[in-house]
Amino acid sequence: MNFILIAVIVLGVIALIAALVLYAASKKFAVYEDPRLAQVSELLPGANCGGCGFPGCSGMADALVKGADAGSLDGLNCPVGGAEVMGRVADLLGMAIANGEPKVAVVRCNGSCEHRPKIAEYAGLRTCAAMNACGAGETACGFGCLGCGDCAEACQFGAISINHETGLPQVDDDRCTACGACVKACPRNIIELRKKGPKSRRVYVSCVNKDKGAVAMKACAVSCIGCGKCEKECPFGAITLESNLAYIDPEKCRLCRKCEKVCPKHAIAAVNFPAPRPASPVTADSKAATSATDELKKEETTA
């Protein structure tokens, strides 16, 4: 009985000493955590998508608190929460934050099944990354969309899907948070984050083919051929031509759509613009009335 009592006492003393050592260590090596970190983390959406450029919402919260201590939150933005969440964070930290213009993912490829027919059959792993590693894919265009849906798999918000009729990704503007996950997932860099634009209207070159005109035309019926007509037509200097490919700068573009009208390959996309009004039919009577009016004006001018 004495042996049991002695063992219990020894174990109790060891436990007490260990507790004292752990307590002393916790006090000596304690890491101070700013209480604002937890408060900011609660305001963030918790998507952990990485669209802000930081490793999850905790990384974003840390950057926001450090930015507030430095006196500026410029360049910090949560694409998922948007202006509403960033406004709450700014109020919490007692800072002002600039409202960034919302962005949306844009698929810069219009090479549908109709315009870019298959010339081969791929039998490997059905992912864009694997197909791209094997070569040009199933079409003659080594730059365009592969259509396996890596971008759709990467999107956590269901904002992008593959259209089975065209074989191309399509983006739902209302669901897209501009997190950039689809941009990172695309091995051919055909997805770009661009300004959403007024009334969700935007103009961009829907092609990334850098081949020369003759080669590009053989690969896809609607590819950019680098003719430069759009660059010459743009009155705002928003279009540049590099490596046989035109690019429209969203910062300079004024949505005049003059470039779209002169593109011989219809490679420029204009999104969410109203349909043009149908021209009123010209009858023989209206032509006669117009001619009579013109004659009267000439007579008045002569008189």
PDB file of C-alpha atoms in Angstrom:
ATOM      1  CA  MET A   1       0.000   0.000   0.000  1.00  0.00           C
ATOM      2  CA  ASN A   2       2.869   2.333   0.802  1.00  0.00           C
ATOM      3  CA  PHE A   3       4.404   1.680  -2.615  1.00  0.00           C
ATOM      4  CA  ILE A   4       1.184   2.777  -4.336  1.00  0.00           C
ATOM      5  CA  LEU A   5       0.976   5.919  -2.243  1.00  0.00           C
ATOM      6  CA  ILE A   6       4.609   6.787  -2.960  1.00  0.00           C
ATOM      7  CA  ALA A   7       4.058   6.262  -6.718  1.00  0.00           C
ATOM      8  CA  VAL A   8       1.010   8.560  -6.696  1.00  0.00           C
ATOM      9  CA  ILE A   9       2.909  11.257  -4.795  1.00  0.00           C
ATOM     10  CA  VAL A  10       5.895  11.045  -7.184  1.00  0.00           C
ATOM     11  CA  LEU A  11       3.661  11.282 -10.247  1.00  0.00           C
ATOM     12  CA  GLY A  12       1.813  14.218  -8.714  1.00  0.00           C
ATOM     13  CA  VAL A  13       5.067  16.054  -8.023  1.00  0.00           C
ATOM     14  CA  ILE A  14       6.282  15.411 -11.609  1.00  0.00           C
ATOM     15  CA  ALA A  15       2.993  16.671 -13.032  1.00  0.00           C
ATOM     16  CA  LEU A  16       3.179  19.798 -10.882  1.00  0.00           C
ATOM     17  CA  ILE A  17       6.747  20.531 -11.945  1.00  0.00           C
ATOM     18  CA  ALA A  18       5.843  19.991 -15.611  1.00  0.00           C
ATOM     19  CA  ALA A  19       2.861  22.315 -15.294  1.00  0.00           C
ATOM     20  CA  LEU A  20       5.042  25.013 -13.747  1.00  0.00           C
ATOM     21  CA  VAL A  21       7.631  24.632 -16.516  1.00  0.00           C
ATOM     22  CA  LEU A  22       4.975  24.850 -19.247  1.00  0.00           C
ATOM     23  CA  TYR A  23       3.416  27.903 -17.611  1.00  0.00           C
ATOM     24  CA  ALA A  24       6.768  29.665 -17.384  1.00  0.00           C
ATOM     25  CA  ALA A  25       7.572  28.778 -21.023  1.00  0.00           C
ATOM     26  CA  SER A  26       4.200  30.042 -22.244  1.00  0.00           C
ATOM     27  CA  LYS A  27       4.777  33.360 -20.524  1.00  0.00           C
ATOM     28  CA  LYS A  28       8.370  33.742 -21.681  1.00  0.00           C
ATOM     29  CA  PHE A  29       7.807  32.709 -25.315  1.00  0.00           C
ATOM     30  CA  ALA A  30       4.287  34.079 -25.728  1.00  0.00           C
ATOM     31  CA  VAL A  31       3.599  35.607 -29.150  1.00  0.00           C
ATOM     32  CA  TYR A  32       1.423  38.692 -29.103  1.00  0.00           C
ATOM     33  CA  GLU A  33      -1.455  38.581 -31.571  1.00  0.00           C
ATOM     34  CA  ASP A  34      -3.161  41.780 -32.523  1.00  0.00           C
ATOM     35  CA  PRO A  35      -6.869  41.432 -31.610  1.00  0.00           C
ATOM     36  CA  ARG A  36      -7.714  43.227 -34.859  1.00  0.00           C
ATOM     37  CA  LEU A  37      -6.579  40.157 -36.816  1.00  0.00           C
ATOM     38  CA  ALA A  38      -9.495  38.085 -35.513  1.00  0.00           C
ATOM     39  CA  GLN A  39     -11.922  40.968 -36.063  1.00  0.00           C
ATOM     40  CA  VAL A  40     -10.811  41.483 -39.671  1.00  0.00           C
ATOM     41  CA  SER A  41     -10.878  37.734 -40.350  1.00  0.00           C
ATOM     42  CA  GLU A  42     -14.501  37.619 -39.222  1.00  0.00           C
ATOM     43  CA  LEU A  43     -15.398  40.343 -41.741  1.00  0.00           C
ATOM     44  CA  LEU A  44     -13.689  38.587 -44.654  1.00  0.00           C
ATOM     45  CA  PRO A  45     -15.785  35.995 -46.561  1.00  0.00           C
ATOM     46  CA  GLY A  46     -13.575  33.023 -45.657  1.00  0.00           C
ATOM     47  CA  ALA A  47     -13.376  31.716 -49.238  1.00  0.00           C
ATOM     48  CA  ASN A  48      -9.573  31.313 -49.051  1.00  0.00           C
ATOM     49  CA  CYS A  49      -9.447  31.598 -52.844  1.00  0.00           C
ATOM     50  CA  GLY A  50      -6.158  33.488 -53.017  1.00  0.00           C
ATOM     51  CA  GLY A  51      -7.610  36.090 -55.377  1.00  0.00           C
ATOM     52  CA  CYS A  52      -6.273  38.874 -53.145  1.00  0.00           C
ATOM     53  CA  GLY A  53      -2.730  37.659 -53.704  1.00  0.00           C
ATOM     54  CA  PHE A  54      -2.277  36.325 -50.165  1.00  0.00           C
ATOM     55  CA  PRO A  55      -2.415  32.750 -48.818  1.00  0.00           C
ATOM     56  CA  GLY A  56      -6.038  32.703 -47.726  1.00  0.00           C
ATOM     57  CA  CYS A  57      -8.156  35.118 -45.732  1.00  0.00           C
ATOM     58  CA  SER A  58      -5.829  34.967 -42.709  1.00  0.00           C
ATOM     59  CA  GLY A  59      -2.974  36.235 -44.876  1.00  0.00           C
ATOM     60  CA  MET A  60      -5.212  38.995 -46.205  1.00  0.00           C
ATOM     61  CA  ALA A  61      -6.237  39.976 -42.665  1.00  0.00           C
ATOM     62  CA  ASP A  62      -2.591  40.206 -41.608  1.00  0.00           C
ATOM     63  CA  ALA A  63      -1.793  42.383 -44.654  1.00  0.00           C
ATOM     64  CA  LEU A  64      -4.737  44.678 -43.913  1.00  0.00           C
ATOM     65  CA  VAL A  65      -3.716  45.189 -40.285  1.00  0.00           C
ATOM     66  CA  LYS A  66      -0.111  45.875 -41.291  1.00  0.00           C
ATOM     67  CA  GLY A  67      -1.316  48.253 -43.981  1.00  0.00           C
ATOM     68  CA  ALA A  68      -3.412  50.125 -41.444  1.00  0.00           C
ATOM     69  CA  ASP A  69      -0.376  50.454 -39.162  1.00  0.00           C
ATOM     70  CA  ALA A  70       1.614  51.782 -42.141  1.00  0.00           C
ATOM     71  CA  GLY A  71      -1.123  54.300 -42.911  1.00  0.00           C
ATOM     72  CA  SER A  72      -2.396  52.982 -46.244  1.00  0.00           C
ATOM     73  CA  LEU A  73      -4.591  50.175 -47.573  1.00  0.00           C
ATOM     74  CA  ASP A  74      -3.859  50.946 -51.227  1.00  0.00           C
ATOM     75  CA  GLY A  75      -3.511  47.866 -53.415  1.00  0.00           C
ATOM     76  CA  LEU A  76      -5.349  45.617 -50.960  1.00  0.00           C
ATOM     77  CA  ASN A  77      -8.668  44.275 -52.164  1.00  0.00           C
ATOM     78  CA  CYS A  78     -10.846  41.244 -51.510  1.00  0.00           C
ATOM     79  CA  PRO A  79     -12.384  40.295 -54.880  1.00  0.00           C
ATOM     80  CA  VAL A  80     -14.969  38.010 -53.280  1.00  0.00           C
ATOM     81  CA  GLY A  81     -16.259  40.424 -50.660  1.00  0.00           C
ATOM     82  CA  GLY A  82     -15.976  43.423 -52.956  1.00  0.00           C
ATOM     83  CA  ALA A  83     -16.455  47.051 -51.968  1.00  0.00           C
ATOM     84  CA  GLU A  84     -18.972  46.238 -49.210  1.00  0.00           C
ATOM     85  CA  VAL A  85     -16.599  44.010 -47.229  1.00  0.00           C
ATOM     86  CA  MET A  86     -13.615  46.267 -47.810  1.00  0.00           C
ATOM     87  CA  GLY A  87     -15.659  49.210 -46.571  1.00  0.00           C
ATOM     88  CA  ARG A  88     -16.421  47.404 -43.332  1.00  0.00           C
ATOM     89  CA  VAL A  89     -12.759  46.494 -42.879  1.00  0.00           C
ATOM     90  CA  ALA A  90     -11.712  50.092 -43.510  1.00  0.00           C
ATOM     91  CA  ASP A  91     -14.222  51.329 -40.929  1.00  0.00           C
ATOM     92  CA  LEU A  92     -12.950  48.800 -38.398  1.00  0.00           C
ATOM     93  CA  LEU A  93      -9.343  49.848 -38.930  1.00  0.00           C
ATOM     94  CA  GLY A  94     -10.200  53.544 -39.086  1.00  0.00           C
ATOM     95  CA  MET A  95      -8.833  53.898 -42.598  1.00  0.00           C
ATOM     96  CA  ALA A  96     -10.039  55.128 -45.969  1.00  0.00           C
ATOM     97  CA  ILE A  97      -9.815  52.789 -48.913  1.00  0.00           C
ATOM     98  CA  ALA A  98     -10.078  53.512 -52.615  1.00  0.00           C
ATOM     99  CA  ASN A  99     -12.936  51.799 -54.397  1.00  0.00           C
ATOM    100  CA  GLY A 100     -11.427  49.683 -57.163  1.00  0.00           C
ATOM    101  CA  GLU A 101     -13.388  49.127 -60.340  1.00  0.00           C
ATOM    102  CA  PRO A 102     -14.884  45.606 -60.382  1.00  0.00           C
ATOM    103  CA  LYS A 103     -13.326  43.069 -62.717  1.00  0.00           C
ATOM    104  CA  VAL A 104     -14.517  39.909 -64.402  1.00  0.00           C
ATOM    105  CA  ALA A 105     -12.849  36.938 -66.065  1.00  0.00           C
ATOM    106  CA  VAL A 106     -12.758  37.110 -69.865  1.00  0.00           C
ATOM    107  CA  VAL A 107     -12.099  34.150 -72.161  1.00  0.00           C
ATOM    108  CA  ARG A 108      -9.902  35.401 -74.982  1.00  0.00           C
ATOM    109  CA  CYS A 109     -10.656  32.637 -77.462  1.00  0.00           C
ATOM    110  CA  ASN A 110     -13.513  32.420 -79.922  1.00  0.00           C
ATOM    111  CA  GLY A 111     -12.318  29.278 -81.670  1.00  0.00           C
ATOM    112  CA  SER A 112     -15.468  27.219 -81.299  1.00  0.00           C
ATOM    113  CA  CYS A 113     -15.962  23.801 -82.886  1.00  0.00           C
ATOM    114  CA  GLU A 114     -17.423  25.551 -85.919  1.00  0.00           C
ATOM    115  CA  HIS A 115     -14.468  27.885 -86.432  1.00  0.00           C
ATOM    116  CA  ARG A 116     -11.678  25.560 -85.296  1.00  0.00           C
ATOM    117  CA  PRO A 117     -12.364  21.953 -86.323  1.00  0.00           C
ATOM    118  CA  LYS A 118     -10.534  19.016 -84.781  1.00  0.00           C
ATOM    119  CA  ILE A 119      -7.675  17.437 -86.701  1.00  0.00           C
ATOM    120  CA  ALA A 120      -6.629  14.866 -84.075  1.00  0.00           C
ATOM    121  CA  GLU A 121      -8.051  12.743 -81.266  1.00  0.00           C
ATOM    122  CA  TYR A 122      -6.527  13.036 -77.798  1.00  0.00           C
ATOM    123  CA  ALA A 123      -6.712   9.850 -75.707  1.00  0.00           C
ATOM    124  CA  GLY A 124      -4.730  10.851 -72.616  1.00  0.00           C
ATOM    125  CA  LEU A 125      -5.618  12.339 -69.247  1.00  0.00           C
ATOM    126  CA  ARG A 126      -8.551  14.696 -69.864  1.00  0.00           C
ATOM    127  CA  THR A 127      -7.154  17.886 -68.388  1.00  0.00           C
ATOM    128  CA  CYS A 128      -5.950  21.060 -70.100  1.00  0.00           C
ATOM    129  CA  ALA A 129      -2.589  20.842 -68.348  1.00  0.00           C
ATOM    130  CA  ALA A 130      -1.961  17.275 -69.566  1.00  0.00           C
ATOM    131  CA  MET A 131      -3.173  17.977 -73.103  1.00  0.00           C
ATOM    132  CA  ASN A 132      -1.079  21.136 -73.363  1.00  0.00           C
ATOM    133  CA  ALA A 133       1.999  19.228 -72.217  1.00  0.00           C
ATOM    134  CA  CYS A 134       1.461  16.757 -75.062  1.00  0.00           C
ATOM    135  CA  GLY A 135       1.403  19.398 -77.821  1.00  0.00           C
ATOM    136  CA  ALA A 136      -1.083  21.510 -79.727  1.00  0.00           C
ATOM    137  CA  GLY A 137      -4.136  19.512 -78.638  1.00  0.00           C
ATOM    138  CA  GLU A 138      -6.907  18.346 -80.939  1.00  0.00           C
ATOM    139  CA  THR A 139      -6.912  21.377 -83.261  1.00  0.00           C
ATOM    140  CA  ALA A 140      -4.300  23.085 -85.413  1.00  0.00           C
ATOM    141  CA  CYS A 141      -4.191  26.100 -83.070  1.00  0.00           C
ATOM    142  CA  GLY A 142      -1.455  25.798 -80.484  1.00  0.00           C
ATOM    143  CA  PHE A 143      -2.658  28.891 -78.606  1.00  0.00           C
ATOM    144  CA  GLY A 144      -6.426  28.477 -78.182  1.00  0.00           C
ATOM    145  CA  CYS A 145      -8.672  26.854 -75.592  1.00  0.00           C
ATOM    146  CA  LEU A 146      -8.290  23.114 -75.055  1.00  0.00           C
ATOM    147  CA  GLY A 147     -11.807  22.739 -73.655  1.00  0.00           C
ATOM    148  CA  CYS A 148     -11.096  20.214 -70.886  1.00  0.00           C
ATOM    149  CA  GLY A 149     -12.465  22.480 -68.165  1.00  0.00           C
ATOM    150  CA  ASP A 150      -9.529  23.026 -65.801  1.00  0.00           C
ATOM    151  CA  CYS A 151     -10.807  26.585 -65.342  1.00  0.00           C
ATOM    152  CA  ALA A 152     -14.285  25.367 -64.396  1.00  0.00           C
ATOM    153  CA  GLU A 153     -12.820  22.902 -61.893  1.00  0.00           C
ATOM    154  CA  ALA A 154     -10.727  25.654 -60.311  1.00  0.00           C
ATOM    155  CA  CYS A 155     -13.649  28.073 -59.839  1.00  0.00           C
ATOM    156  CA  GLN A 156     -15.131  27.804 -56.339  1.00  0.00           C
ATOM    157  CA  PHE A 157     -18.136  29.945 -57.187  1.00  0.00           C
ATOM    158  CA  GLY A 158     -19.604  28.130 -60.194  1.00  0.00           C
ATOM    159  CA  ALA A 159     -18.987  31.170 -62.355  1.00  0.00           C
ATOM    160  CA  ILE A 160     -17.377  29.365 -65.293  1.00  0.00           C
ATOM    161  CA  SER A 161     -18.529  26.343 -67.262  1.00  0.00           C
ATOM    162  CA  ILE A 162     -17.838  24.642 -70.569  1.00  0.00           C
ATOM    163  CA  ASN A 163     -20.395  25.244 -73.304  1.00  0.00           C
ATOM    164  CA  HIS A 164     -20.796  21.828 -74.936  1.00  0.00           C
ATOM    165  CA  GLU A 165     -21.975  23.328 -78.223  1.00  0.00           C
ATOM    166  CA  THR A 166     -18.938  25.584 -78.711  1.00  0.00           C
ATOM    167  CA  GLY A 167     -16.455  23.641 -76.600  1.00  0.00           C
ATOM    168  CA  LEU A 168     -15.389  26.906 -74.939  1.00  0.00           C
ATOM    169  CA  PRO A 169     -15.641  28.217 -71.368  1.00  0.00           C
ATOM    170  CA  GLN A 170     -18.344  30.762 -70.616  1.00  0.00           C
ATOM    171  CA  VAL A 171     -18.323  33.114 -67.631  1.00  0.00           C
ATOM    172  CA  ASP A 172     -21.324  34.118 -65.532  1.00  0.00           C
ATOM    173  CA  ASP A 173     -20.708  37.802 -64.758  1.00  0.00           C
ATOM    174  CA  ASP A 174     -23.013  37.753 -61.736  1.00  0.00           C
ATOM    175  CA  ARG A 175     -21.145  34.879 -60.066  1.00  0.00           C
ATOM    176  CA  CYS A 176     -17.599  35.798 -61.045  1.00  0.00           C
ATOM    177  CA  THR A 177     -15.648  37.368 -58.179  1.00  0.00           C
ATOM    178  CA  ALA A 178     -12.438  37.960 -60.175  1.00  0.00           C
ATOM    179  CA  CYS A 179     -10.503  35.740 -57.761  1.00  0.00           C
ATOM    180  CA  GLY A 180      -8.171  34.694 -60.588  1.00  0.00           C
ATOM    181  CA  ALA A 181      -8.318  30.947 -59.939  1.00  0.00           C
ATOM    182  CA  CYS A 182      -9.340  30.243 -63.541  1.00  0.00           C
ATOM    183  CA  VAL A 183      -6.524  32.471 -64.815  1.00  0.00           C
ATOM    184  CA  LYS A 184      -3.960  30.413 -62.908  1.00  0.00           C
ATOM    185  CA  ALA A 185      -5.539  27.116 -63.995  1.00  0.00           C
ATOM    186  CA  CYS A 186      -5.398  27.844 -67.734  1.00  0.00           C
ATOM    187  CA  PRO A 187      -2.102  26.540 -69.176  1.00  0.00           C
ATOM    188  CA  ARG A 188      -2.456  28.705 -72.295  1.00  0.00           C
ATOM    189  CA  ASN A 189      -3.209  32.007 -70.557  1.00  0.00           C
ATOM    190  CA  ILE A 190      -6.372  32.694 -72.550  1.00  0.00           C
ATOM    191  CA  ILE A 191      -8.329  33.881 -69.492  1.00  0.00           C
ATOM    192  CA  GLU A 192      -7.784  37.443 -68.346  1.00  0.00           C
ATOM    193  CA  LEU A 193      -9.243  39.616 -65.602  1.00  0.00           C
ATOM    194  CA  ARG A 194     -10.553  42.815 -67.173  1.00  0.00           C
ATOM    195  CA  LYS A 195     -12.635  45.724 -65.965  1.00  0.00           C
ATOM    196  CA  LYS A 196     -16.286  44.828 -65.881  1.00  0.00           C
ATOM    197  CA  GLY A 197     -17.035  48.120 -67.601  1.00  0.00           C
ATOM    198  CA  PRO A 198     -20.075  50.417 -67.477  1.00  0.00           C
ATOM    199  CA  LYS A 199     -23.265  48.360 -67.714  1.00  0.00           C
ATOM    200  CA  SER A 200     -20.966  45.307 -67.957  1.00  0.00           C
ATOM    201  CA  ARG A 201     -19.916  46.376 -71.459  1.00  0.00           C
ATOM    202  CA  ARG A 202     -16.394  45.646 -72.640  1.00  0.00           C
ATOM    203  CA  VAL A 203     -14.437  45.237 -75.864  1.00  0.00           C
ATOM    204  CA  TYR A 204     -11.459  42.911 -76.237  1.00  0.00           C
ATOM    205  CA  VAL A 205      -9.589  40.826 -78.789  1.00  0.00           C
ATOM    206  CA  SER A 206     -10.954  37.311 -78.495  1.00  0.00           C
ATOM    207  CA  CYS A 207      -7.782  35.599 -79.655  1.00  0.00           C
ATOM    208  CA  VAL A 208      -4.261  34.888 -78.361  1.00  0.00           C
ATOM    209  CA  ASN A 209      -2.803  33.334 -81.515  1.00  0.00           C
ATOM    210  CA  LYS A 210       0.644  34.800 -82.224  1.00  0.00           C
ATOM    211  CA  ASP A 211       1.212  33.006 -85.512  1.00  0.00           C
ATOM    212  CA  LYS A 212       1.498  34.963 -88.733  1.00  0.00           C
ATOM    213  CA  GLY A 213      -1.717  35.733 -90.585  1.00  0.00           C
ATOM    214  CA  ALA A 214      -1.655  32.885 -93.111  1.00  0.00           C
ATOM    215  CA  VAL A 215      -0.873  30.256 -90.459  1.00  0.00           C
ATOM    216  CA  ALA A 216      -3.431  31.662 -88.013  1.00  0.00           C
ATOM    217  CA  MET A 217      -6.185  31.655 -90.666  1.00  0.00           C
ATOM    218  CA  LYS A 218      -5.589  27.978 -91.424  1.00  0.00           C
ATOM    219  CA  ALA A 219      -5.879  27.098 -87.745  1.00  0.00           C
ATOM    220  CA  CYS A 220      -8.997  29.154 -86.960  1.00  0.00           C
ATOM    221  CA  ALA A 221     -11.504  31.070 -89.063  1.00  0.00           C
ATOM    222  CA  VAL A 222     -11.852  33.879 -86.478  1.00  0.00           C
ATOM    223  CA  SER A 223      -8.243  34.286 -85.375  1.00  0.00           C
ATOM    224  CA  CYS A 224      -6.433  37.612 -85.233  1.00  0.00           C
ATOM    225  CA  ILE A 225      -4.151  37.909 -88.282  1.00  0.00           C
ATOM    226  CA  GLY A 226      -2.226  40.953 -87.089  1.00  0.00           C
ATOM    227  CA  CYS A 227      -3.338  43.150 -89.975  1.00  0.00           C
ATOM    228  CA  GLY A 228      -3.274  46.280 -87.802  1.00  0.00           C
ATOM    229  CA  LYS A 229      -6.551  47.751 -89.087  1.00  0.00           C
ATOM    230  CA  CYS A 230      -7.965  48.002 -85.574  1.00  0.00           C
ATOM    231  CA  GLU A 231      -4.838  49.761 -84.316  1.00  0.00           C
ATOM    232  CA  LYS A 232      -5.072  52.374 -87.077  1.00  0.00           C
ATOM    233  CA  GLU A 233      -8.808  52.880 -86.558  1.00  0.00           C
ATOM    234  CA  CYS A 234      -8.717  53.419 -82.776  1.00  0.00           C
ATOM    235  CA  PRO A 235      -8.836  57.188 -82.023  1.00  0.00           C
ATOM    236  CA  PHE A 236      -7.708  56.699 -78.408  1.00  0.00           C
ATOM    237  CA  GLY A 237      -4.507  54.710 -78.910  1.00  0.00           C
ATOM    238  CA  ALA A 238      -5.955  51.801 -76.933  1.00  0.00           C
ATOM    239  CA  ILE A 239      -4.816  49.076 -79.345  1.00  0.00           C
ATOM    240  CA  THR A 240      -1.283  47.810 -79.748  1.00  0.00           C
ATOM    241  CA  LEU A 241       0.060  45.168 -82.127  1.00  0.00           C
ATOM    242  CA  GLU A 242       2.790  42.853 -80.889  1.00  0.00           C
ATOM    243  CA  SER A 243       3.910  39.425 -82.137  1.00  0.00           C
ATOM    244  CA  ASN A 244       1.180  39.380 -84.817  1.00  0.00           C
ATOM    245  CA  LEU A 245      -1.520  39.875 -82.175  1.00  0.00           C
ATOM    246  CA  ALA A 246      -3.653  42.905 -81.331  1.00  0.00           C
ATOM    247  CA  TYR A 247      -4.428  43.821 -77.725  1.00  0.00           C
ATOM    248  CA  ILE A 248      -6.931  46.355 -76.391  1.00  0.00           C
ATOM    249  CA  ASP A 249      -5.899  48.236 -73.256  1.00  0.00           C
ATOM    250  CA  PRO A 250      -8.991  48.425 -70.981  1.00  0.00           C
ATOM    251  CA  GLU A 251      -7.627  51.584 -69.347  1.00  0.00           C
ATOM    252  CA  LYS A 252      -7.603  53.487 -72.650  1.00  0.00           C
ATOM    253  CA  CYS A 253     -10.568  51.899 -74.432  1.00  0.00           C
ATOM    254  CA  ARG A 254     -13.659  54.131 -74.662  1.00  0.00           C
ATOM    255  CA  LEU A 255     -15.965  51.412 -76.048  1.00  0.00           C
ATOM    256  CA  CYS A 256     -16.512  53.197 -79.355  1.00  0.00           C
ATOM    257  CA  ARG A 257     -16.411  49.815 -81.180  1.00  0.00           C
ATOM    258  CA  LYS A 258     -14.781  51.251 -84.284  1.00  0.00           C
ATOM    259  CA  CYS A 259     -12.181  48.498 -84.109  1.00  0.00           C
ATOM    260  CA  GLU A 260     -14.861  45.835 -84.132  1.00  0.00           C
ATOM    261  CA  LYS A 261     -16.299  47.140 -87.386  1.00  0.00           C
ATOM    262  CA  VAL A 262     -12.996  47.112 -89.292  1.00  0.00           C
ATOM    263  CA  CYS A 263     -11.734  43.708 -88.108  1.00  0.00           C
ATOM    264  CA  PRO A 264     -11.829  41.436 -91.189  1.00  0.00           C
ATOM    265  CA  LYS A 265     -11.805  38.226 -89.117  1.00  0.00           C
ATOM    266  CA  HIS A 266     -14.388  39.232 -86.480  1.00  0.00           C
ATOM    267  CA  ALA A 267     -11.799  38.548 -83.774  1.00  0.00           C
ATOM    268  CA  ILE A 268     -12.900  41.479 -81.591  1.00  0.00           C
ATOM    269  CA  ALA A 269     -15.654  40.789 -79.087  1.00  0.00           C
ATOM    270  CA  ALA A 270     -18.086  43.465 -77.881  1.00  0.00           C
ATOM    271  CA  VAL A 271     -20.039  42.208 -74.862  1.00  0.00           C
ATOM    272  CA  ASN A 272     -23.431  43.339 -73.538  1.00  0.00           C
ATOM    273  CA  PHE A 273     -23.977  46.094 -76.082  1.00  0.00           C
ATOM    274  CA  PRO A 274     -27.543  46.622 -77.368  1.00  0.00           C
ATOM    275  CA  ALA A 275     -28.333  45.084 -80.716  1.00  0.00           C
ATOM    276  CA  PRO A 276     -28.172  47.540 -83.635  1.00  0.00           C
ATOM    277  CA  ARG A 277     -31.508  48.918 -84.733  1.00  0.00           C
ATOM    278  CA  PRO A 278     -32.772  47.474 -88.001  1.00  0.00           C
ATOM    279  CA  ALA A 279     -32.620  49.900 -90.912  1.00  0.00           C
ATOM    280  CA  SER A 280     -36.025  51.205 -91.984  1.00  0.00           C
ATOM    281  CA  PRO A 281     -37.069  49.914 -95.423  1.00  0.00           C
ATOM    282  CA  VAL A 282     -36.643  52.431 -98.244  1.00  0.00           C
ATOM    283  CA  THR A 283     -39.648  52.507-100.551  1.00  0.00           C
ATOM    284  CA  ALA A 284     -40.000  54.053-104.006  1.00  0.00           C
ATOM    285  CA  ASP A 285     -42.205  56.818-102.570  1.00  0.00           C
ATOM    286  CA  SER A 286     -39.624  57.749 -99.938  1.00  0.00           C
ATOM    287  CA  LYS A 287     -36.885  57.834-102.582  1.00  0.00           C
ATOM    288  CA  ALA A 288     -39.017  60.129-104.761  1.00  0.00           C
ATOM    289  CA  ALA A 289     -39.741  62.391-101.781  1.00  0.00           C
ATOM    290  CA  THR A 290     -36.047  62.586-100.941  1.00  0.00           C
ATOM    291  CA  SER A 291     -35.162  63.466-104.558  1.00  0.00           C
ATOM    292  CA  ALA A 292     -37.834  66.164-104.650  1.00  0.00           C
ATOM    293  CA  THR A 293     -36.530  67.647-101.396  1.00  0.00           C
ATOM    294  CA  ASP A 294     -32.976  67.694-102.733  1.00  0.00           C
ATOM    295  CA  GLU A 295     -34.143  69.484-105.940  1.00  0.00           C
ATOM    296  CA  LEU A 296     -35.979  72.126-103.936  1.00  0.00           C
ATOM    297  CA  LYS A 297     -32.862  72.772-101.817  1.00  0.00           C
ATOM    298  CA  LYS A 298     -30.766  73.149-104.956  1.00  0.00           C
ATOM    299  CA  GLU A 299     -33.275  75.625-106.441  1.00  0.00           C
ATOM    300  CA  GLU A 300     -33.315  77.657-103.222  1.00  0.00           C
ATOM    301  CA  THR A 301     -29.540  77.730-103.150  1.00  0.00           C
ATOM    302  CA  THR A 302     -29.365  78.850-106.809  1.00  0.00           C
ATOM    303  CA  ALA A 303     -31.979  81.577-106.227  1.00  0.00           C
TER     304      ALA A 303
END
